[in-house]
Amino acid sequence: MPRFSVGDGLVLFLTETPDSLLGPTVGLWQGVFHVETSSTDGSTTISDHERHLVVGVRESRLMRASRTVEPDAVGVAAGDITVQRAMDVGSFMDAARQARR
């Protein structure tokens, strides 16, 4: 079951029945997306429940960033990780609305 803290930036997809046996979020943690705000330019990005950056939505499917190396690999600095440009929150919400139609 997902857990949240005060101050978390989130986009939640919720079921119509919040008292469901599986909880109020769609697919337990699958309906939980994290919003990150850049301290340098104020831009926002969105990541899935596993903190994989979302780079797009195609045919109602999430497209996630691919990493060339694992961020916690020995001797690899965070700056050495190559990722695709993350989707901003507004674009993500527009894509979610389109997929729902």
PDB file of N, CA and C in Angstrom:
ATOM      1  N   MET A   1       0.844  -1.172   0.000  1.00  0.00           N
ATOM      2  CA  MET A   1       0.000   0.000   0.000  1.00  0.00           C
ATOM      3  C   MET A   1       0.893   1.241   0.000  1.00  0.00           C
ATOM      4  N   PRO A   2       0.652   2.171  -0.892  1.00  0.00           N
ATOM      5  CA  PRO A   2       1.466   3.392  -0.921  1.00  0.00           C
ATOM      6  C   PRO A   2       1.317   4.190   0.367  1.00  0.00           C
ATOM      7  N   ARG A   3       2.402   4.848   0.742  1.00  0.00           N
ATOM      8  CA  ARG A   3       2.391   5.734   1.910  1.00  0.00           C
ATOM      9  C   ARG A   3       2.830   7.113   1.450  1.00  0.00           C
ATOM     10  N   PHE A   4       2.241   8.118   2.065  1.00  0.00           N
ATOM     11  CA  PHE A   4       2.525   9.490   1.677  1.00  0.00           C
ATOM     12  C   PHE A   4       2.935  10.297   2.890  1.00  0.00           C
ATOM     13  N   SER A   5       3.692  11.361   2.631  1.00  0.00           N
ATOM     14  CA  SER A   5       4.111  12.275   3.687  1.00  0.00           C
ATOM     15  C   SER A   5       3.662  13.679   3.338  1.00  0.00           C
ATOM     16  N   VAL A   6       3.437  14.482   4.351  1.00  0.00           N
ATOM     17  CA  VAL A   6       3.077  15.874   4.135  1.00  0.00           C
ATOM     18  C   VAL A   6       4.187  16.535   3.325  1.00  0.00           C
ATOM     19  N   GLY A   7       3.815  17.260   2.292  1.00  0.00           N
ATOM     20  CA  GLY A   7       4.785  17.949   1.459  1.00  0.00           C
ATOM     21  C   GLY A   7       5.183  17.188   0.211  1.00  0.00           C
ATOM     22  N   ASP A   8       4.793  15.909   0.095  1.00  0.00           N
ATOM     23  CA  ASP A   8       5.097  15.148  -1.113  1.00  0.00           C
ATOM     24  C   ASP A   8       4.381  15.790  -2.297  1.00  0.00           C
ATOM     25  N   GLY A   9       5.071  15.922  -3.407  1.00  0.00           N
ATOM     26  CA  GLY A   9       4.436  16.355  -4.648  1.00  0.00           C
ATOM     27  C   GLY A   9       3.962  15.117  -5.378  1.00  0.00           C
ATOM     28  N   LEU A  10       2.657  14.976  -5.555  1.00  0.00           N
ATOM     29  CA  LEU A  10       2.103  13.746  -6.119  1.00  0.00           C
ATOM     30  C   LEU A  10       1.011  14.022  -7.131  1.00  0.00           C
ATOM     31  N   VAL A  11       0.886  13.127  -8.080  1.00  0.00           N
ATOM     32  CA  VAL A  11      -0.297  13.011  -8.926  1.00  0.00           C
ATOM     33  C   VAL A  11      -0.830  11.626  -8.624  1.00  0.00           C
ATOM     34  N   LEU A  12      -2.079  11.559  -8.200  1.00  0.00           N
ATOM     35  CA  LEU A  12      -2.685  10.285  -7.825  1.00  0.00           C
ATOM     36  C   LEU A  12      -3.852   9.965  -8.747  1.00  0.00           C
ATOM     37  N   PHE A  13      -3.922   8.726  -9.183  1.00  0.00           N
ATOM     38  CA  PHE A  13      -5.079   8.230  -9.897  1.00  0.00           C
ATOM     39  C   PHE A  13      -5.837   7.372  -8.897  1.00  0.00           C
ATOM     40  N   LEU A  14      -7.061   7.781  -8.599  1.00  0.00           N
ATOM     41  CA  LEU A  14      -7.836   7.148  -7.537  1.00  0.00           C
ATOM     42  C   LEU A  14      -9.013   6.369  -8.096  1.00  0.00           C
ATOM     43  N   THR A  15      -9.399   5.321  -7.379  1.00  0.00           N
ATOM     44  CA  THR A  15     -10.563   4.532  -7.763  1.00  0.00           C
ATOM     45  C   THR A  15     -11.829   5.299  -7.396  1.00  0.00           C
ATOM     46  N   GLU A  16     -12.925   4.901  -7.986  1.00  0.00           N
ATOM     47  CA  GLU A  16     -14.203   5.545  -7.675  1.00  0.00           C
ATOM     48  C   GLU A  16     -14.678   5.181  -6.280  1.00  0.00           C
ATOM     49  N   THR A  17     -14.230   4.033  -5.781  1.00  0.00           N
ATOM     50  CA  THR A  17     -14.626   3.573  -4.459  1.00  0.00           C
ATOM     51  C   THR A  17     -13.404   3.584  -3.555  1.00  0.00           C
ATOM     52  N   PRO A  18     -13.234   4.613  -2.728  1.00  0.00           N
ATOM     53  CA  PRO A  18     -12.023   4.717  -1.907  1.00  0.00           C
ATOM     54  C   PRO A  18     -11.884   3.635  -0.845  1.00  0.00           C
ATOM     55  N   ASP A  19     -12.968   2.955  -0.502  1.00  0.00           N
ATOM     56  CA  ASP A  19     -12.896   1.921   0.529  1.00  0.00           C
ATOM     57  C   ASP A  19     -12.649   0.535  -0.077  1.00  0.00           C
ATOM     58  N   SER A  20     -12.084   0.498  -1.281  1.00  0.00           N
ATOM     59  CA  SER A  20     -11.766  -0.754  -1.958  1.00  0.00           C
ATOM     60  C   SER A  20     -10.765  -1.560  -1.130  1.00  0.00           C
ATOM     61  N   LEU A  21     -10.797  -2.878  -1.270  1.00  0.00           N
ATOM     62  CA  LEU A  21      -9.847  -3.740  -0.568  1.00  0.00           C
ATOM     63  C   LEU A  21      -8.407  -3.432  -0.965  1.00  0.00           C
ATOM     64  N   LEU A  22      -8.217  -2.923  -2.178  1.00  0.00           N
ATOM     65  CA  LEU A  22      -6.875  -2.611  -2.664  1.00  0.00           C
ATOM     66  C   LEU A  22      -6.483  -1.164  -2.383  1.00  0.00           C
ATOM     67  N   GLY A  23      -7.319  -0.426  -1.695  1.00  0.00           N
ATOM     68  CA  GLY A  23      -7.001   0.960  -1.364  1.00  0.00           C
ATOM     69  C   GLY A  23      -7.546   1.926  -2.400  1.00  0.00           C
ATOM     70  N   PRO A  24      -7.350   3.192  -2.164  1.00  0.00           N
ATOM     71  CA  PRO A  24      -7.942   4.205  -3.038  1.00  0.00           C
ATOM     72  C   PRO A  24      -7.168   4.463  -4.330  1.00  0.00           C
ATOM     73  N   THR A  25      -5.880   4.075  -4.413  1.00  0.00           N
ATOM     74  CA  THR A  25      -5.126   4.354  -5.626  1.00  0.00           C
ATOM     75  C   THR A  25      -5.308   3.236  -6.642  1.00  0.00           C
ATOM     76  N   VAL A  26      -5.339   3.602  -7.911  1.00  0.00           N
ATOM     77  CA  VAL A  26      -5.487   2.622  -8.986  1.00  0.00           C
ATOM     78  C   VAL A  26      -4.259   1.719  -8.992  1.00  0.00           C
ATOM     79  N   GLY A  27      -4.478   0.421  -8.973  1.00  0.00           N
ATOM     80  CA  GLY A  27      -3.377  -0.536  -9.030  1.00  0.00           C
ATOM     81  C   GLY A  27      -2.393  -0.427  -7.881  1.00  0.00           C
ATOM     82  N   LEU A  28      -2.889  -0.142  -6.691  1.00  0.00           N
ATOM     83  CA  LEU A  28      -2.050   0.076  -5.508  1.00  0.00           C
ATOM     84  C   LEU A  28      -1.075   1.213  -5.761  1.00  0.00           C
ATOM     85  N   TRP A  29       0.180   0.914  -6.058  1.00  0.00           N
ATOM     86  CA  TRP A  29       1.203   1.938  -6.257  1.00  0.00           C
ATOM     87  C   TRP A  29       1.266   2.422  -7.708  1.00  0.00           C
ATOM     88  N   GLN A  30       0.621   1.717  -8.643  1.00  0.00           N
ATOM     89  CA  GLN A  30       0.699   2.095 -10.058  1.00  0.00           C
ATOM     90  C   GLN A  30      -0.009   3.408 -10.351  1.00  0.00           C
ATOM     91  N   GLY A  31      -0.908   3.823  -9.483  1.00  0.00           N
ATOM     92  CA  GLY A  31      -1.604   5.087  -9.669  1.00  0.00           C
ATOM     93  C   GLY A  31      -0.935   6.244  -8.951  1.00  0.00           C
ATOM     94  N   VAL A  32       0.316   6.055  -8.538  1.00  0.00           N
ATOM     95  CA  VAL A  32       1.059   7.071  -7.793  1.00  0.00           C
ATOM     96  C   VAL A  32       2.216   7.581  -8.657  1.00  0.00           C
ATOM     97  N   PHE A  33       2.246   8.896  -8.865  1.00  0.00           N
ATOM     98  CA  PHE A  33       3.321   9.536  -9.621  1.00  0.00           C
ATOM     99  C   PHE A  33       3.899  10.662  -8.787  1.00  0.00           C
ATOM    100  N   HIS A  34       5.214  10.771  -8.791  1.00  0.00           N
ATOM    101  CA  HIS A  34       5.917  11.776  -7.989  1.00  0.00           C
ATOM    102  C   HIS A  34       6.257  12.986  -8.839  1.00  0.00           C
ATOM    103  N   VAL A  35       6.038  14.162  -8.278  1.00  0.00           N
ATOM    104  CA  VAL A  35       6.354  15.421  -8.941  1.00  0.00           C
ATOM    105  C   VAL A  35       7.612  15.983  -8.300  1.00  0.00           C
ATOM    106  N   GLU A  36       8.606  16.259  -9.110  1.00  0.00           N
ATOM    107  CA  GLU A  36       9.857  16.851  -8.629  1.00  0.00           C
ATOM    108  C   GLU A  36       9.973  18.248  -9.229  1.00  0.00           C
ATOM    109  N   THR A  37      10.337  19.209  -8.406  1.00  0.00           N
ATOM    110  CA  THR A  37      10.527  20.580  -8.874  1.00  0.00           C
ATOM    111  C   THR A  37      12.012  20.909  -8.816  1.00  0.00           C
ATOM    112  N   SER A  38      12.534  21.397  -9.932  1.00  0.00           N
ATOM    113  CA  SER A  38      13.944  21.757 -10.011  1.00  0.00           C
ATOM    114  C   SER A  38      14.222  22.994  -9.169  1.00  0.00           C
ATOM    115  N   SER A  39      15.281  22.938  -8.380  1.00  0.00           N
ATOM    116  CA  SER A  39      15.649  24.085  -7.562  1.00  0.00           C
ATOM    117  C   SER A  39      16.323  25.170  -8.399  1.00  0.00           C
ATOM    118  N   THR A  40      16.791  24.815  -9.592  1.00  0.00           N
ATOM    119  CA  THR A  40      17.487  25.797 -10.419  1.00  0.00           C
ATOM    120  C   THR A  40      16.549  26.629 -11.283  1.00  0.00           C
ATOM    121  N   ASP A  41      15.589  25.981 -11.948  1.00  0.00           N
ATOM    122  CA  ASP A  41      14.717  26.751 -12.844  1.00  0.00           C
ATOM    123  C   ASP A  41      13.228  26.616 -12.538  1.00  0.00           C
ATOM    124  N   GLY A  42      12.867  25.857 -11.513  1.00  0.00           N
ATOM    125  CA  GLY A  42      11.467  25.719 -11.121  1.00  0.00           C
ATOM    126  C   GLY A  42      10.650  24.792 -12.001  1.00  0.00           C
ATOM    127  N   SER A  43      11.293  24.147 -12.979  1.00  0.00           N
ATOM    128  CA  SER A  43      10.558  23.227 -13.842  1.00  0.00           C
ATOM    129  C   SER A  43      10.169  21.978 -13.051  1.00  0.00           C
ATOM    130  N   THR A  44       9.147  21.299 -13.518  1.00  0.00           N
ATOM    131  CA  THR A  44       8.690  20.094 -12.839  1.00  0.00           C
ATOM    132  C   THR A  44       8.839  18.892 -13.766  1.00  0.00           C
ATOM    133  N   THR A  45       9.138  17.757 -13.161  1.00  0.00           N
ATOM    134  CA  THR A  45       9.175  16.495 -13.888  1.00  0.00           C
ATOM    135  C   THR A  45       8.332  15.495 -13.117  1.00  0.00           C
ATOM    136  N   ILE A  46       7.994  14.429 -13.789  1.00  0.00           N
ATOM    137  CA  ILE A  46       7.152  13.419 -13.150  1.00  0.00           C
ATOM    138  C   ILE A  46       7.822  12.053 -13.274  1.00  0.00           C
ATOM    139  N   SER A  47       7.710  11.259 -12.214  1.00  0.00           N
ATOM    140  CA  SER A  47       8.272   9.905 -12.217  1.00  0.00           C
ATOM    141  C   SER A  47       7.230   8.935 -11.673  1.00  0.00           C
ATOM    142  N   ASP A  48       7.390   7.667 -12.033  1.00  0.00           N
ATOM    143  CA  ASP A  48       6.427   6.665 -11.590  1.00  0.00           C
ATOM    144  C   ASP A  48       6.711   6.242 -10.147  1.00  0.00           C
ATOM    145  N   HIS A  49       6.000   5.240  -9.688  1.00  0.00           N
ATOM    146  CA  HIS A  49       6.126   4.801  -8.295  1.00  0.00           C
ATOM    147  C   HIS A  49       7.514   4.277  -7.953  1.00  0.00           C
ATOM    148  N   GLU A  50       8.273   3.858  -8.957  1.00  0.00           N
ATOM    149  CA  GLU A  50       9.635   3.388  -8.728  1.00  0.00           C
ATOM    150  C   GLU A  50      10.659   4.496  -8.970  1.00  0.00           C
ATOM    151  N   ARG A  51      10.171   5.716  -9.173  1.00  0.00           N
ATOM    152  CA  ARG A  51      10.990   6.907  -9.433  1.00  0.00           C
ATOM    153  C   ARG A  51      11.715   6.845 -10.778  1.00  0.00           C
ATOM    154  N   HIS A  52      11.128   6.124 -11.748  1.00  0.00           N
ATOM    155  CA  HIS A  52      11.629   6.168 -13.123  1.00  0.00           C
ATOM    156  C   HIS A  52      10.979   7.371 -13.789  1.00  0.00           C
ATOM    157  N   LEU A  53      11.786   8.212 -14.410  1.00  0.00           N
ATOM    158  CA  LEU A  53      11.253   9.394 -15.069  1.00  0.00           C
ATOM    159  C   LEU A  53      10.305   9.005 -16.193  1.00  0.00           C
ATOM    160  N   VAL A  54       9.184   9.704 -16.287  1.00  0.00           N
ATOM    161  CA  VAL A  54       8.223   9.500 -17.366  1.00  0.00           C
ATOM    162  C   VAL A  54       8.600  10.476 -18.478  1.00  0.00           C
ATOM    163  N   VAL A  55       8.850   9.957 -19.688  1.00  0.00           N
ATOM    164  CA  VAL A  55       9.261  10.804 -20.800  1.00  0.00           C
ATOM    165  C   VAL A  55       8.155  10.995 -21.825  1.00  0.00           C
ATOM    166  N   GLY A  56       7.074  10.243 -21.706  1.00  0.00           N
ATOM    167  CA  GLY A  56       5.971  10.401 -22.639  1.00  0.00           C
ATOM    168  C   GLY A  56       4.879   9.383 -22.397  1.00  0.00           C
ATOM    169  N   VAL A  57       3.804   9.566 -23.144  1.00  0.00           N
ATOM    170  CA  VAL A  57       2.692   8.617 -23.143  1.00  0.00           C
ATOM    171  C   VAL A  57       2.374   8.355 -24.609  1.00  0.00           C
ATOM    172  N   ARG A  58       2.404   7.088 -24.989  1.00  0.00           N
ATOM    173  CA  ARG A  58       2.124   6.712 -26.369  1.00  0.00           C
ATOM    174  C   ARG A  58       1.083   5.616 -26.363  1.00  0.00           C
ATOM    175  N   GLU A  59      -0.020   5.845 -27.069  1.00  0.00           N
ATOM    176  CA  GLU A  59      -1.110   4.872 -27.139  1.00  0.00           C
ATOM    177  C   GLU A  59      -1.534   4.423 -25.748  1.00  0.00           C
ATOM    178  N   SER A  60      -1.694   5.386 -24.838  1.00  0.00           N
ATOM    179  CA  SER A  60      -2.135   5.162 -23.451  1.00  0.00           C
ATOM    180  C   SER A  60      -1.134   4.362 -22.619  1.00  0.00           C
ATOM    181  N   ARG A  61       0.110   4.263 -23.065  1.00  0.00           N
ATOM    182  CA  ARG A  61       1.145   3.545 -22.312  1.00  0.00           C
ATOM    183  C   ARG A  61       2.237   4.521 -21.907  1.00  0.00           C
ATOM    184  N   LEU A  62       2.731   4.352 -20.687  1.00  0.00           N
ATOM    185  CA  LEU A  62       3.814   5.205 -20.199  1.00  0.00           C
ATOM    186  C   LEU A  62       5.119   4.861 -20.895  1.00  0.00           C
ATOM    187  N   MET A  63       5.860   5.888 -21.240  1.00  0.00           N
ATOM    188  CA  MET A  63       7.204   5.725 -21.761  1.00  0.00           C
ATOM    189  C   MET A  63       8.135   6.225 -20.666  1.00  0.00           C
ATOM    190  N   ARG A  64       9.031   5.375 -20.212  1.00  0.00           N
ATOM    191  CA  ARG A  64       9.934   5.731 -19.115  1.00  0.00           C
ATOM    192  C   ARG A  64      11.351   5.945 -19.636  1.00  0.00           C
ATOM    193  N   ALA A  65      12.089   6.788 -18.944  1.00  0.00           N
ATOM    194  CA  ALA A  65      13.468   7.052 -19.326  1.00  0.00           C
ATOM    195  C   ALA A  65      14.303   5.794 -19.168  1.00  0.00           C
ATOM    196  N   SER A  66      15.242   5.622 -20.055  1.00  0.00           N
ATOM    197  CA  SER A  66      16.163   4.492 -19.936  1.00  0.00           C
ATOM    198  C   SER A  66      17.511   5.018 -19.485  1.00  0.00           C
ATOM    199  N   ARG A  67      18.127   4.310 -18.592  1.00  0.00           N
ATOM    200  CA  ARG A  67      19.430   4.699 -18.075  1.00  0.00           C
ATOM    201  C   ARG A  67      20.495   3.828 -18.731  1.00  0.00           C
ATOM    202  N   THR A  68      21.638   4.426 -18.971  1.00  0.00           N
ATOM    203  CA  THR A  68      22.726   3.639 -19.552  1.00  0.00           C
ATOM    204  C   THR A  68      23.452   2.856 -18.477  1.00  0.00           C
ATOM    205  N   VAL A  69      23.422   3.341 -17.241  1.00  0.00           N
ATOM    206  CA  VAL A  69      24.033   2.645 -16.107  1.00  0.00           C
ATOM    207  C   VAL A  69      23.146   2.837 -14.893  1.00  0.00           C
ATOM    208  N   GLU A  70      23.306   1.982 -13.923  1.00  0.00           N
ATOM    209  CA  GLU A  70      22.543   2.127 -12.684  1.00  0.00           C
ATOM    210  C   GLU A  70      23.131   3.256 -11.849  1.00  0.00           C
ATOM    211  N   PRO A  71      22.280   4.093 -11.232  1.00  0.00           N
ATOM    212  CA  PRO A  71      22.777   5.233 -10.473  1.00  0.00           C
ATOM    213  C   PRO A  71      23.582   4.864  -9.238  1.00  0.00           C
ATOM    214  N   ASP A  72      23.415   3.660  -8.722  1.00  0.00           N
ATOM    215  CA  ASP A  72      24.145   3.285  -7.522  1.00  0.00           C
ATOM    216  C   ASP A  72      25.318   2.356  -7.827  1.00  0.00           C
ATOM    217  N   ALA A  73      25.668   2.236  -9.106  1.00  0.00           N
ATOM    218  CA  ALA A  73      26.801   1.383  -9.473  1.00  0.00           C
ATOM    219  C   ALA A  73      28.089   1.972  -8.891  1.00  0.00           C
ATOM    220  N   VAL A  74      28.971   1.109  -8.461  1.00  0.00           N
ATOM    221  CA  VAL A  74      30.221   1.546  -7.846  1.00  0.00           C
ATOM    222  C   VAL A  74      31.025   2.379  -8.843  1.00  0.00           C
ATOM    223  N   GLY A  75      31.456   3.555  -8.409  1.00  0.00           N
ATOM    224  CA  GLY A  75      32.297   4.411  -9.237  1.00  0.00           C
ATOM    225  C   GLY A  75      31.564   5.218 -10.278  1.00  0.00           C
ATOM    226  N   VAL A  76      30.232   5.223 -10.239  1.00  0.00           N
ATOM    227  CA  VAL A  76      29.461   5.977 -11.219  1.00  0.00           C
ATOM    228  C   VAL A  76      28.833   7.180 -10.537  1.00  0.00           C
ATOM    229  N   ALA A  77      29.148   8.351 -11.026  1.00  0.00           N
ATOM    230  CA  ALA A  77      28.564   9.577 -10.475  1.00  0.00           C
ATOM    231  C   ALA A  77      27.193   9.804 -11.095  1.00  0.00           C
ATOM    232  N   ALA A  78      26.325  10.481 -10.350  1.00  0.00           N
ATOM    233  CA  ALA A  78      24.969  10.743 -10.842  1.00  0.00           C
ATOM    234  C   ALA A  78      25.004  11.483 -12.175  1.00  0.00           C
ATOM    235  N   GLY A  79      25.976  12.361 -12.370  1.00  0.00           N
ATOM    236  CA  GLY A  79      26.077  13.114 -13.615  1.00  0.00           C
ATOM    237  C   GLY A  79      26.463  12.260 -14.810  1.00  0.00           C
ATOM    238  N   ASP A  80      26.940  11.053 -14.576  1.00  0.00           N
ATOM    239  CA  ASP A  80      27.332  10.158 -15.660  1.00  0.00           C
ATOM    240  C   ASP A  80      26.164   9.360 -16.217  1.00  0.00           C
ATOM    241  N   ILE A  81      25.011   9.507 -15.623  1.00  0.00           N
ATOM    242  CA  ILE A  81      23.845   8.737 -16.044  1.00  0.00           C
ATOM    243  C   ILE A  81      23.133   9.489 -17.163  1.00  0.00           C
ATOM    244  N   THR A  82      22.890   8.804 -18.258  1.00  0.00           N
ATOM    245  CA  THR A  82      22.222   9.424 -19.390  1.00  0.00           C
ATOM    246  C   THR A  82      20.748   9.062 -19.357  1.00  0.00           C
ATOM    247  N   VAL A  83      19.893  10.062 -19.328  1.00  0.00           N
ATOM    248  CA  VAL A  83      18.450   9.824 -19.376  1.00  0.00           C
ATOM    249  C   VAL A  83      17.839  10.720 -20.433  1.00  0.00           C
ATOM    250  N   GLN A  84      16.684  10.317 -20.908  1.00  0.00           N
ATOM    251  CA  GLN A  84      15.946  11.145 -21.838  1.00  0.00           C
ATOM    252  C   GLN A  84      15.257  12.259 -21.061  1.00  0.00           C
ATOM    253  N   ARG A  85      14.833  13.296 -21.746  1.00  0.00           N
ATOM    254  CA  ARG A  85      14.187  14.422 -21.093  1.00  0.00           C
ATOM    255  C   ARG A  85      12.853  13.975 -20.494  1.00  0.00           C
ATOM    256  N   ALA A  86      12.673  14.269 -19.227  1.00  0.00           N
ATOM    257  CA  ALA A  86      11.454  13.874 -18.514  1.00  0.00           C
ATOM    258  C   ALA A  86      10.278  14.739 -18.937  1.00  0.00           C
ATOM    259  N   MET A  87       9.113  14.181 -18.840  1.00  0.00           N
ATOM    260  CA  MET A  87       7.880  14.872 -19.162  1.00  0.00           C
ATOM    261  C   MET A  87       7.526  15.833 -18.033  1.00  0.00           C
ATOM    262  N   ASP A  88       7.044  17.027 -18.384  1.00  0.00           N
ATOM    263  CA  ASP A  88       6.603  17.944 -17.328  1.00  0.00           C
ATOM    264  C   ASP A  88       5.192  17.563 -16.897  1.00  0.00           C
ATOM    265  N   VAL A  89       4.794  18.038 -15.741  1.00  0.00           N
ATOM    266  CA  VAL A  89       3.524  17.628 -15.138  1.00  0.00           C
ATOM    267  C   VAL A  89       2.331  18.022 -16.008  1.00  0.00           C
ATOM    268  N   GLY A  90       2.355  19.221 -16.557  1.00  0.00           N
ATOM    269  CA  GLY A  90       1.242  19.664 -17.408  1.00  0.00           C
ATOM    270  C   GLY A  90       1.041  18.765 -18.609  1.00  0.00           C
ATOM    271  N   SER A  91       2.131  18.406 -19.272  1.00  0.00           N
ATOM    272  CA  SER A  91       2.050  17.513 -20.432  1.00  0.00           C
ATOM    273  C   SER A  91       1.565  16.132 -20.022  1.00  0.00           C
ATOM    274  N   PHE A  92       2.015  15.669 -18.856  1.00  0.00           N
ATOM    275  CA  PHE A  92       1.575  14.370 -18.348  1.00  0.00           C
ATOM    276  C   PHE A  92       0.065  14.372 -18.100  1.00  0.00           C
ATOM    277  N   MET A  93      -0.428  15.427 -17.473  1.00  0.00           N
ATOM    278  CA  MET A  93      -1.860  15.510 -17.186  1.00  0.00           C
ATOM    279  C   MET A  93      -2.667  15.598 -18.480  1.00  0.00           C
ATOM    280  N   ASP A  94      -2.182  16.346 -19.467  1.00  0.00           N
ATOM    281  CA  ASP A  94      -2.868  16.417 -20.767  1.00  0.00           C
ATOM    282  C   ASP A  94      -2.929  15.041 -21.414  1.00  0.00           C
ATOM    283  N   ALA A  95      -1.813  14.297 -21.366  1.00  0.00           N
ATOM    284  CA  ALA A  95      -1.781  12.951 -21.947  1.00  0.00           C
ATOM    285  C   ALA A  95      -2.734  12.012 -21.211  1.00  0.00           C
ATOM    286  N   ALA A  96      -2.815  12.138 -19.894  1.00  0.00           N
ATOM    287  CA  ALA A  96      -3.730  11.303 -19.104  1.00  0.00           C
ATOM    288  C   ALA A  96      -5.178  11.606 -19.480  1.00  0.00           C
ATOM    289  N   ARG A  97      -5.484  12.874 -19.662  1.00  0.00           N
ATOM    290  CA  ARG A  97      -6.858  13.240 -20.072  1.00  0.00           C
ATOM    291  C   ARG A  97      -7.187  12.681 -21.451  1.00  0.00           C
ATOM    292  N   GLN A  98      -6.225  12.764 -22.391  1.00  0.00           N
ATOM    293  CA  GLN A  98      -6.431  12.236 -23.726  1.00  0.00           C
ATOM    294  C   GLN A  98      -6.635  10.720 -23.682  1.00  0.00           C
ATOM    295  N   ALA A  99      -5.859  10.030 -22.882  1.00  0.00           N
ATOM    296  CA  ALA A  99      -5.958   8.563 -22.791  1.00  0.00           C
ATOM    297  C   ALA A  99      -7.299   8.136 -22.222  1.00  0.00           C
ATOM    298  N   ARG A 100      -7.866   8.966 -21.393  1.00  0.00           N
ATOM    299  CA  ARG A 100      -9.147   8.616 -20.739  1.00  0.00           C
ATOM    300  C   ARG A 100     -10.316   8.721 -21.705  1.00  0.00           C
ATOM    301  N   ARG A 101     -10.179   9.496 -22.746  1.00  0.00           N
ATOM    302  CA  ARG A 101     -11.297   9.706 -23.708  1.00  0.00           C
ATOM    303  C   ARG A 101     -11.582   8.527 -24.545  1.00  0.00           C
TER     304      ARG A 101
END
